[in-house]
GROMACS .gro file of C-alpha atoms in nm:
model
  453
    1UNK     CA    1  -0.010   0.001   0.007
    2UNK     CA    2   0.128   0.345  -0.131
    3UNK     CA    3   0.165   0.576   0.256
    4UNK     CA    4   0.247   0.954   0.195
    5UNK     CA    5   0.592   1.035   0.379
    6UNK     CA    6   0.736   1.338   0.465
    7UNK     CA    7   1.097   1.518   0.599
    8UNK     CA    8   1.179   1.744   0.832
    9UNK     CA    9   1.320   2.009   0.613
   10UNK     CA   10   1.608   2.065   0.856
   11UNK     CA   11   1.755   1.733   0.901
   12UNK     CA   12   1.919   1.549   0.613
   13UNK     CA   13   1.711   1.204   0.699
   14UNK     CA   14   1.695   0.984   0.365
   15UNK     CA   15   1.995   1.060   0.227
   16UNK     CA   16   2.183   0.903   0.509
   17UNK     CA   17   1.945   0.625   0.575
   18UNK     CA   18   2.074   0.273   0.565
   19UNK     CA   19   2.427   0.451   0.595
   20UNK     CA   20   2.698   0.377   0.844
   21UNK     CA   21   2.725   0.790   0.818
   22UNK     CA   22   2.721   0.932   1.164
   23UNK     CA   23   2.834   1.274   1.143
   24UNK     CA   24   2.730   1.530   1.435
   25UNK     CA   25   2.445   1.791   1.297
   26UNK     CA   26   2.610   2.149   1.220
   27UNK     CA   27   2.560   2.407   1.471
   28UNK     CA   28   2.304   2.604   1.175
   29UNK     CA   29   2.046   2.282   1.216
   30UNK     CA   30   2.112   2.255   1.594
   31UNK     CA   31   2.036   2.618   1.640
   32UNK     CA   32   1.647   2.554   1.545
   33UNK     CA   33   1.603   2.362   1.838
   34UNK     CA   34   1.352   2.517   2.075
   35UNK     CA   35   1.253   2.748   1.727
   36UNK     CA   36   1.143   2.562   1.406
   37UNK     CA   37   1.191   2.245   1.604
   38UNK     CA   38   1.074   2.191   1.961
   39UNK     CA   39   1.378   2.070   2.202
   40UNK     CA   40   1.273   1.709   2.132
   41UNK     CA   41   1.340   1.782   1.760
   42UNK     CA   42   0.995   1.792   1.647
   43UNK     CA   43   0.807   2.028   1.413
   44UNK     CA   44   0.673   2.293   1.595
   45UNK     CA   45   0.457   2.417   1.336
   46UNK     CA   46   0.099   2.270   1.296
   47UNK     CA   47   0.036   2.075   1.030
   48UNK     CA   48  -0.102   2.203   0.689
   49UNK     CA   49  -0.465   2.085   0.741
   50UNK     CA   50  -0.463   2.208   1.068
   51UNK     CA   51  -0.574   1.842   1.192
   52UNK     CA   52  -0.238   1.862   1.438
   53UNK     CA   53  -0.201   2.130   1.605
   54UNK     CA   54   0.144   2.360   1.687
   55UNK     CA   55   0.347   2.240   1.993
   56UNK     CA   56   0.330   2.497   2.281
   57UNK     CA   57   0.521   2.340   2.515
   58UNK     CA   58   0.337   2.051   2.650
   59UNK     CA   59   0.123   1.976   2.934
   60UNK     CA   60   0.346   2.097   3.247
   61UNK     CA   61   0.103   2.157   3.513
   62UNK     CA   62  -0.048   1.888   3.725
   63UNK     CA   63  -0.458   1.907   3.696
   64UNK     CA   64  -0.701   1.966   3.981
   65UNK     CA   65  -0.745   1.665   4.228
   66UNK     CA   66  -0.426   1.433   4.126
   67UNK     CA   67  -0.242   1.338   4.417
   68UNK     CA   68   0.160   1.280   4.381
   69UNK     CA   69   0.196   0.924   4.308
   70UNK     CA   70  -0.171   0.826   4.237
   71UNK     CA   71  -0.358   0.802   3.989
   72UNK     CA   72  -0.396   1.090   3.703
   73UNK     CA   73  -0.701   1.268   3.651
   74UNK     CA   74  -0.768   1.315   3.263
   75UNK     CA   75  -0.699   1.652   3.156
   76UNK     CA   76  -0.882   1.622   2.814
   77UNK     CA   77  -1.215   1.460   2.995
   78UNK     CA   78  -1.436   1.714   2.814
   79UNK     CA   79  -1.288   1.599   2.476
   80UNK     CA   80  -1.561   1.434   2.212
   81UNK     CA   81  -1.468   1.192   1.950
   82UNK     CA   82  -1.432   1.358   1.629
   83UNK     CA   83  -1.529   1.005   1.428
   84UNK     CA   84  -1.487   0.612   1.485
   85UNK     CA   85  -1.246   0.413   1.222
   86UNK     CA   86  -1.375   0.069   1.217
   87UNK     CA   87  -1.344  -0.235   0.947
   88UNK     CA   88  -1.631  -0.053   0.733
   89UNK     CA   89  -1.460   0.296   0.713
   90UNK     CA   90  -1.059   0.144   0.716
   91UNK     CA   91  -1.011   0.211   0.367
   92UNK     CA   92  -1.088   0.592   0.405
   93UNK     CA   93  -0.812   0.613   0.633
   94UNK     CA   94  -0.541   0.393   0.558
   95UNK     CA   95  -0.306   0.645   0.457
   96UNK     CA   96  -0.306   0.704   0.855
   97UNK     CA   97  -0.274   0.379   0.957
   98UNK     CA   98  -0.026   0.113   0.999
   99UNK     CA   99  -0.023  -0.219   0.794
  100UNK     CA  100  -0.085  -0.408   1.160
  101UNK     CA  101  -0.367  -0.147   1.176
  102UNK     CA  102  -0.570  -0.250   0.950
  103UNK     CA  103  -0.504  -0.645   1.005
  104UNK     CA  104  -0.635  -0.545   1.321
  105UNK     CA  105  -0.964  -0.392   1.164
  106UNK     CA  106  -1.001  -0.684   0.927
  107UNK     CA  107  -0.966  -0.986   1.188
  108UNK     CA  108  -1.161  -0.835   1.477
  109UNK     CA  109  -1.495  -0.695   1.352
  110UNK     CA  110  -1.541  -0.588   1.731
  111UNK     CA  111  -1.209  -0.371   1.685
  112UNK     CA  112  -1.238   0.002   1.626
  113UNK     CA  113  -1.017   0.359   1.701
  114UNK     CA  114  -1.243   0.629   1.860
  115UNK     CA  115  -1.069   0.930   1.744
  116UNK     CA  116  -0.996   1.225   1.967
  117UNK     CA  117  -0.876   1.575   1.899
  118UNK     CA  118  -0.498   1.649   1.851
  119UNK     CA  119  -0.355   1.696   2.186
  120UNK     CA  120   0.039   1.771   2.191
  121UNK     CA  121   0.074   1.731   2.545
  122UNK     CA  122   0.419   1.530   2.569
  123UNK     CA  123   0.720   1.730   2.707
  124UNK     CA  124   0.991   1.632   2.956
  125UNK     CA  125   1.161   1.882   3.246
  126UNK     CA  126   1.370   2.171   3.139
  127UNK     CA  127   1.664   2.007   3.239
  128UNK     CA  128   1.605   1.710   2.961
  129UNK     CA  129   1.498   1.927   2.736
  130UNK     CA  130   1.833   2.146   2.785
  131UNK     CA  131   2.035   1.811   2.739
  132UNK     CA  132   1.864   1.725   2.468
  133UNK     CA  133   1.890   2.036   2.254
  134UNK     CA  134   2.305   2.017   2.358
  135UNK     CA  135   2.363   1.659   2.230
  136UNK     CA  136   2.286   1.752   1.865
  137UNK     CA  137   2.662   1.861   1.874
  138UNK     CA  138   2.833   1.615   2.103
  139UNK     CA  139   2.643   1.314   2.119
  140UNK     CA  140   2.802   0.993   1.917
  141UNK     CA  141   2.739   0.670   1.835
  142UNK     CA  142   3.017   0.391   1.919
  143UNK     CA  143   3.194   0.196   1.676
  144UNK     CA  144   2.925  -0.014   1.533
  145UNK     CA  145   2.647   0.171   1.648
  146UNK     CA  146   2.614  -0.022   1.990
  147UNK     CA  147   2.606   0.236   2.226
  148UNK     CA  148   2.589   0.624   2.246
  149UNK     CA  149   2.881   0.841   2.395
  150UNK     CA  150   2.993   1.210   2.434
  151UNK     CA  151   2.628   1.289   2.683
  152UNK     CA  152   2.510   1.228   3.016
  153UNK     CA  153   2.114   1.294   2.995
  154UNK     CA  154   1.858   1.387   2.716
  155UNK     CA  155   1.783   1.235   2.420
  156UNK     CA  156   2.094   1.195   2.188
  157UNK     CA  157   2.010   1.247   1.853
  158UNK     CA  158   1.729   1.538   1.847
  159UNK     CA  159   1.783   1.546   1.446
  160UNK     CA  160   1.866   1.212   1.393
  161UNK     CA  161   2.045   1.139   1.058
  162UNK     CA  162   1.913   0.743   1.027
  163UNK     CA  163   1.719   0.482   1.201
  164UNK     CA  164   2.018   0.384   1.406
  165UNK     CA  165   2.014   0.704   1.566
  166UNK     CA  166   1.669   0.735   1.611
  167UNK     CA  167   1.562   0.411   1.810
  168UNK     CA  168   1.850   0.503   2.067
  169UNK     CA  169   1.640   0.829   2.061
  170UNK     CA  170   1.355   0.596   2.225
  171UNK     CA  171   1.601   0.344   2.435
  172UNK     CA  172   1.762   0.667   2.615
  173UNK     CA  173   1.444   0.886   2.640
  174UNK     CA  174   1.361   0.997   2.986
  175UNK     CA  175   1.163   0.775   3.232
  176UNK     CA  176   1.174   0.893   3.537
  177UNK     CA  177   1.457   0.901   3.808
  178UNK     CA  178   1.436   0.626   4.086
  179UNK     CA  179   1.073   0.494   4.147
  180UNK     CA  180   0.856   0.175   4.173
  181UNK     CA  181   0.558   0.105   4.014
  182UNK     CA  182   0.285  -0.164   4.088
  183UNK     CA  183   0.071  -0.333   3.785
  184UNK     CA  184  -0.061  -0.696   3.635
  185UNK     CA  185  -0.016  -0.840   3.328
  186UNK     CA  186  -0.257  -1.088   3.109
  187UNK     CA  187  -0.204  -1.318   2.872
  188UNK     CA  188  -0.525  -1.323   2.690
  189UNK     CA  189  -0.652  -1.659   2.512
  190UNK     CA  190  -0.860  -1.635   2.218
  191UNK     CA  191  -1.184  -1.674   2.421
  192UNK     CA  192  -1.132  -1.443   2.641
  193UNK     CA  193  -1.011  -1.628   2.944
  194UNK     CA  194  -0.701  -1.480   3.137
  195UNK     CA  195  -0.520  -1.517   3.431
  196UNK     CA  196  -0.344  -1.172   3.602
  197UNK     CA  197   0.023  -1.162   3.672
  198UNK     CA  198   0.109  -0.869   3.917
  199UNK     CA  199   0.437  -0.744   3.931
  200UNK     CA  200   0.635  -0.464   4.142
  201UNK     CA  201   0.860  -0.298   3.896
  202UNK     CA  202   1.188  -0.071   4.011
  203UNK     CA  203   1.392   0.137   3.844
  204UNK     CA  204   1.727   0.329   3.939
  205UNK     CA  205   1.854   0.538   3.637
  206UNK     CA  206   2.177   0.635   3.579
  207UNK     CA  207   2.194   0.805   3.240
  208UNK     CA  208   1.975   1.124   3.275
  209UNK     CA  209   1.866   1.083   3.623
  210UNK     CA  210   1.818   1.457   3.769
  211UNK     CA  211   1.778   1.388   4.106
  212UNK     CA  212   2.117   1.231   4.152
  213UNK     CA  213   2.450   1.422   4.130
  214UNK     CA  214   2.668   1.333   3.816
  215UNK     CA  215   2.913   1.231   4.048
  216UNK     CA  216   2.647   0.972   4.189
  217UNK     CA  217   2.546   0.777   3.847
  218UNK     CA  218   2.715   0.504   3.735
  219UNK     CA  219   2.943   0.539   3.457
  220UNK     CA  220   2.793   0.422   3.153
  221UNK     CA  221   2.479   0.297   3.327
  222UNK     CA  222   2.144   0.325   3.182
  223UNK     CA  223   1.942   0.190   3.474
  224UNK     CA  224   1.885  -0.107   3.698
  225UNK     CA  225   1.607  -0.254   3.657
  226UNK     CA  226   1.434  -0.471   3.959
  227UNK     CA  227   1.106  -0.691   3.890
  228UNK     CA  228   0.938  -0.895   4.141
  229UNK     CA  229   0.649  -1.125   4.049
  230UNK     CA  230   0.388  -1.078   4.394
  231UNK     CA  231   0.118  -1.307   4.237
  232UNK     CA  232  -0.014  -1.557   4.154
  233UNK     CA  233   0.091  -1.776   4.431
  234UNK     CA  234   0.284  -2.032   4.217
  235UNK     CA  235   0.469  -1.740   4.029
  236UNK     CA  236   0.542  -1.514   4.291
  237UNK     CA  237   0.890  -1.447   4.492
  238UNK     CA  238   1.077  -1.463   4.123
  239UNK     CA  239   1.293  -1.181   4.040
  240UNK     CA  240   1.468  -1.023   3.801
  241UNK     CA  241   1.743  -0.775   3.814
  242UNK     CA  242   1.888  -0.576   3.501
  243UNK     CA  243   2.205  -0.361   3.448
  244UNK     CA  244   2.143  -0.193   3.082
  245UNK     CA  245   2.450  -0.013   2.975
  246UNK     CA  246   2.455   0.307   2.773
  247UNK     CA  247   2.788   0.153   2.587
  248UNK     CA  248   2.704  -0.183   2.549
  249UNK     CA  249   3.058  -0.281   2.361
  250UNK     CA  250   3.239  -0.177   2.667
  251UNK     CA  251   3.011  -0.362   2.924
  252UNK     CA  252   2.702  -0.558   2.783
  253UNK     CA  253   2.375  -0.580   2.966
  254UNK     CA  254   2.416  -0.814   3.257
  255UNK     CA  255   2.094  -0.978   3.424
  256UNK     CA  256   2.023  -1.191   3.722
  257UNK     CA  257   1.711  -1.405   3.838
  258UNK     CA  258   1.652  -1.521   4.202
  259UNK     CA  259   1.423  -1.846   4.181
  260UNK     CA  260   1.257  -1.871   4.566
  261UNK     CA  261   1.218  -2.248   4.574
  262UNK     CA  262   1.563  -2.258   4.524
  263UNK     CA  263   1.654  -1.961   4.722
  264UNK     CA  264   1.962  -1.906   4.413
  265UNK     CA  265   2.057  -1.593   4.252
  266UNK     CA  266   2.177  -1.701   3.866
  267UNK     CA  267   2.300  -1.544   3.582
  268UNK     CA  268   2.044  -1.490   3.329
  269UNK     CA  269   2.218  -1.428   3.000
  270UNK     CA  270   1.904  -1.512   2.832
  271UNK     CA  271   1.700  -1.218   2.949
  272UNK     CA  272   1.752  -1.067   2.563
  273UNK     CA  273   1.697  -1.057   2.222
  274UNK     CA  274   1.420  -1.316   2.131
  275UNK     CA  275   1.405  -1.499   2.465
  276UNK     CA  276   1.061  -1.521   2.616
  277UNK     CA  277   0.940  -1.234   2.849
  278UNK     CA  278   0.848  -1.287   3.189
  279UNK     CA  279   0.545  -1.484   3.255
  280UNK     CA  280   0.407  -1.377   2.909
  281UNK     CA  281   0.319  -1.684   2.742
  282UNK     CA  282   0.514  -1.662   2.410
  283UNK     CA  283   0.363  -1.351   2.306
  284UNK     CA  284   0.645  -1.129   2.356
  285UNK     CA  285   1.007  -1.127   2.325
  286UNK     CA  286   1.256  -0.984   2.594
  287UNK     CA  287   1.320  -0.716   2.354
  288UNK     CA  288   0.934  -0.624   2.305
  289UNK     CA  289   0.934  -0.487   2.642
  290UNK     CA  290   0.845  -0.129   2.676
  291UNK     CA  291   0.784  -0.181   2.259
  292UNK     CA  292   1.173  -0.232   2.222
  293UNK     CA  293   1.440  -0.232   2.403
  294UNK     CA  294   1.822  -0.372   2.454
  295UNK     CA  295   2.111  -0.462   2.177
  296UNK     CA  296   2.028  -0.344   1.850
  297UNK     CA  297   2.322  -0.510   1.680
  298UNK     CA  298   2.094  -0.763   1.517
  299UNK     CA  299   1.905  -0.588   1.276
  300UNK     CA  300   1.982  -0.309   1.009
  301UNK     CA  301   1.817  -0.001   1.127
  302UNK     CA  302   1.653   0.225   0.820
  303UNK     CA  303   1.481   0.578   0.881
  304UNK     CA  304   1.195   0.615   0.608
  305UNK     CA  305   1.080   0.926   0.705
  306UNK     CA  306   0.758   1.109   0.880
  307UNK     CA  307   0.401   0.995   0.845
  308UNK     CA  308   0.117   1.100   0.984
  309UNK     CA  309  -0.066   0.847   1.206
  310UNK     CA  310  -0.381   0.763   1.392
  311UNK     CA  311  -0.169   0.620   1.776
  312UNK     CA  312  -0.275   0.550   2.114
  313UNK     CA  313  -0.262   0.911   2.303
  314UNK     CA  314  -0.331   1.043   2.633
  315UNK     CA  315  -0.487   0.741   2.762
  316UNK     CA  316  -0.623   0.859   3.099
  317UNK     CA  317  -0.916   0.630   3.056
  318UNK     CA  318  -0.812   0.329   2.992
  319UNK     CA  319  -0.485   0.356   3.233
  320UNK     CA  320  -0.699   0.537   3.513
  321UNK     CA  321  -0.867   0.370   3.840
  322UNK     CA  322  -1.232   0.430   3.719
  323UNK     CA  323  -1.204   0.137   3.484
  324UNK     CA  324  -1.138  -0.230   3.600
  325UNK     CA  325  -0.932  -0.545   3.442
  326UNK     CA  326  -1.263  -0.698   3.312
  327UNK     CA  327  -1.359  -0.366   3.203
  328UNK     CA  328  -1.060  -0.375   2.955
  329UNK     CA  329  -0.991  -0.727   2.841
  330UNK     CA  330  -1.215  -0.895   2.569
  331UNK     CA  331  -1.141  -1.169   2.335
  332UNK     CA  332  -0.900  -1.040   2.061
  333UNK     CA  333  -0.832  -0.739   2.198
  334UNK     CA  334  -0.853  -0.473   2.485
  335UNK     CA  335  -1.209  -0.271   2.516
  336UNK     CA  336  -1.204  -0.009   2.224
  337UNK     CA  337  -1.442   0.183   2.401
  338UNK     CA  338  -1.171   0.292   2.683
  339UNK     CA  339  -0.893   0.393   2.431
  340UNK     CA  340  -0.834   0.719   2.280
  341UNK     CA  341  -0.645   0.772   1.933
  342UNK     CA  342  -0.504   1.094   1.803
  343UNK     CA  343  -0.352   1.210   1.453
  344UNK     CA  344   0.022   1.268   1.538
  345UNK     CA  345   0.339   1.276   1.311
  346UNK     CA  346   0.553   0.973   1.404
  347UNK     CA  347   0.907   0.891   1.269
  348UNK     CA  348   0.893   0.554   1.044
  349UNK     CA  349   1.204   0.334   1.120
  350UNK     CA  350   1.209   0.006   0.953
  351UNK     CA  351   1.457  -0.294   1.132
  352UNK     CA  352   1.521  -0.573   0.885
  353UNK     CA  353   1.737  -0.878   1.007
  354UNK     CA  354   2.120  -0.891   0.940
  355UNK     CA  355   2.200  -1.215   0.754
  356UNK     CA  356   2.407  -1.444   0.952
  357UNK     CA  357   2.206  -1.327   1.295
  358UNK     CA  358   1.880  -1.479   1.425
  359UNK     CA  359   1.545  -1.318   1.575
  360UNK     CA  360   1.211  -1.463   1.574
  361UNK     CA  361   1.106  -1.103   1.376
  362UNK     CA  362   1.222  -1.106   1.032
  363UNK     CA  363   1.125  -0.753   0.993
  364UNK     CA  364   0.974  -0.489   1.216
  365UNK     CA  365   0.878  -0.141   1.149
  366UNK     CA  366   0.842   0.097   1.441
  367UNK     CA  367   0.642   0.436   1.451
  368UNK     CA  368   0.775   0.696   1.693
  369UNK     CA  369   0.596   0.950   1.828
  370UNK     CA  370   0.792   1.274   1.727
  371UNK     CA  371   0.762   1.445   2.059
  372UNK     CA  372   0.823   1.247   2.291
  373UNK     CA  373   1.016   0.973   2.090
  374UNK     CA  374   0.789   0.704   2.262
  375UNK     CA  375   0.715   0.380   2.009
  376UNK     CA  376   0.383   0.414   1.976
  377UNK     CA  377   0.330   0.114   1.729
  378UNK     CA  378   0.514  -0.136   1.612
  379UNK     CA  379   0.421  -0.403   1.326
  380UNK     CA  380   0.607  -0.713   1.343
  381UNK     CA  381   0.700  -1.010   1.060
  382UNK     CA  382   0.747  -1.367   1.091
  383UNK     CA  383   1.028  -1.568   0.881
  384UNK     CA  384   0.827  -1.618   0.601
  385UNK     CA  385   0.784  -1.184   0.575
  386UNK     CA  386   0.429  -1.230   0.680
  387UNK     CA  387   0.304  -0.984   0.981
  388UNK     CA  388   0.226  -1.133   1.260
  389UNK     CA  389   0.220  -0.912   1.578
  390UNK     CA  390   0.108  -0.573   1.639
  391UNK     CA  391   0.193  -0.383   1.946
  392UNK     CA  392   0.065  -0.055   2.053
  393UNK     CA  393   0.173   0.154   2.356
  394UNK     CA  394  -0.077   0.354   2.552
  395UNK     CA  395   0.051   0.678   2.702
  396UNK     CA  396  -0.026   0.949   2.908
  397UNK     CA  397   0.157   1.267   3.060
  398UNK     CA  398   0.279   1.242   3.396
  399UNK     CA  399   0.218   1.588   3.395
  400UNK     CA  400   0.357   1.616   3.763
  401UNK     CA  401   0.740   1.537   3.657
  402UNK     CA  402   0.668   1.622   3.358
  403UNK     CA  403   0.694   1.300   3.143
  404UNK     CA  404   0.555   1.144   2.868
  405UNK     CA  405   0.521   0.766   2.959
  406UNK     CA  406   0.391   0.441   2.834
  407UNK     CA  407   0.079   0.278   3.044
  408UNK     CA  408  -0.080   0.005   2.897
  409UNK     CA  409   0.111  -0.166   2.631
  410UNK     CA  410  -0.033  -0.464   2.424
  411UNK     CA  411   0.119  -0.708   2.222
  412UNK     CA  412  -0.155  -0.873   1.958
  413UNK     CA  413  -0.062  -1.203   1.803
  414UNK     CA  414  -0.260  -1.215   1.475
  415UNK     CA  415  -0.210  -1.557   1.396
  416UNK     CA  416  -0.304  -1.734   1.745
  417UNK     CA  417  -0.539  -1.462   1.796
  418UNK     CA  418  -0.417  -1.391   2.142
  419UNK     CA  419  -0.265  -1.089   2.327
  420UNK     CA  420  -0.084  -0.979   2.592
  421UNK     CA  421  -0.157  -0.653   2.787
  422UNK     CA  422   0.094  -0.499   3.043
  423UNK     CA  423   0.072  -0.217   3.283
  424UNK     CA  424  -0.290  -0.287   3.414
  425UNK     CA  425  -0.355  -0.093   3.689
  426UNK     CA  426  -0.441  -0.269   4.013
  427UNK     CA  427  -0.662  -0.160   4.335
  428UNK     CA  428  -0.405   0.042   4.510
  429UNK     CA  429  -0.410   0.465   4.536
  430UNK     CA  430  -0.097   0.493   4.413
  431UNK     CA  431   0.061   0.428   4.074
  432UNK     CA  432   0.413   0.517   4.111
  433UNK     CA  433   0.644   0.596   4.454
  434UNK     CA  434   0.995   0.632   4.535
  435UNK     CA  435   1.160   0.346   4.586
  436UNK     CA  436   1.270   0.241   4.910
  437UNK     CA  437   1.547   0.020   4.790
  438UNK     CA  438   1.927   0.146   4.814
  439UNK     CA  439   2.190   0.098   4.556
  440UNK     CA  440   2.284  -0.236   4.745
  441UNK     CA  441   1.974  -0.334   4.666
  442UNK     CA  442   2.062  -0.314   4.271
  443UNK     CA  443   2.303  -0.594   4.281
  444UNK     CA  444   2.328  -0.950   4.293
  445UNK     CA  445   2.397  -0.973   4.660
  446UNK     CA  446   2.123  -0.730   4.703
  447UNK     CA  447   1.883  -0.954   4.519
  448UNK     CA  448   1.907  -1.289   4.716
  449UNK     CA  449   1.890  -1.018   5.003
  450UNK     CA  450   1.549  -0.935   4.908
  451UNK     CA  451   1.439  -1.296   4.800
  452UNK     CA  452   1.508  -1.426   5.124
  453UNK     CA  453   1.372  -1.127   5.359
   0.00000   0.00000   0.00000
């Protein structure tokens, strides 16, 4: 299907797509950040049709009724859907849909997309935006593109020249400092059955941490990540610890697991690439988490250009505490009445499997929000080149930070008719809170201590 793609006039995109050129941008182009380009490198102006407004700074003030750490009241609750896309009118909107979204509409007559007015709410703390603008002339990919140097915070390549720089932007975008979150995931069968798995996730970022002095950050460390399964009983107590690095040639990712039955900590080198994710029933890979994470070395990355696309956005209703899990989960897909879609400009990045390497996905296409560098949708293809899985990230602006961040992440398997929903809200009054862990807890020795308490 033919698609209309556009390019930033300030960025040399297609000329470098698929090449190994990683020179920094010129000072003249970098100077456009914060002016014709937003600090994140997005087009500041509205689109020609006026259906995407100008970026005016994003949502930076808490909404009335919000309690720190608690659920987020919807700042756009008064908005009404402009129209609905379903199987009957999908062809009319096909230029603004991904192949995966079109396939979902064809496969599931009950799936639809309620399209709302576009609200460019995404933004980040000023220090992060300042770092991002400075990175345009200082950040570099390491040899082979397996990591980034020249920056300690911010998106490294606000004016990307190829797909590899764009994907590193998604990996290194601001995701907070040090905190804990509680949520559930469910692997839903074709007939709608599921058993929720509850998690506690704890993050300790070094890269870009705005509350930790630079001298206290671990060199070359992106994040320490601690995942604990708290229910059901048969899985409770399993813990995963991951140390994620920035320059992965210098220091590859390291992971450990704690098994409560054995009361032992073990290295977990398989927590990477296409190995199955925790309790995901085979419906996502490890590098599907967060839409993409980890090493980039098994793919060739191509920056195709930009597309105006209907993507999940400002999903406060779906992510709030007014909708129960049973109201969200349906056979084949989540309940579309609770989801919100908007028209946004996205970067299109194609990842094709390198010859001589292996992965269950032969090709992946990522659709990345220009305002936040978050992957909103990804289409994934099997070894035969056939469309296999479609993933969507439903996100909100955590406006008290501020930070645009994913909430409910859904991985659909078109071939089996099943899906995995992650980030489902539990009944706890808090969405997130500052972690009570010490730095020592984010170590293998600390992992054993947590498991035996």
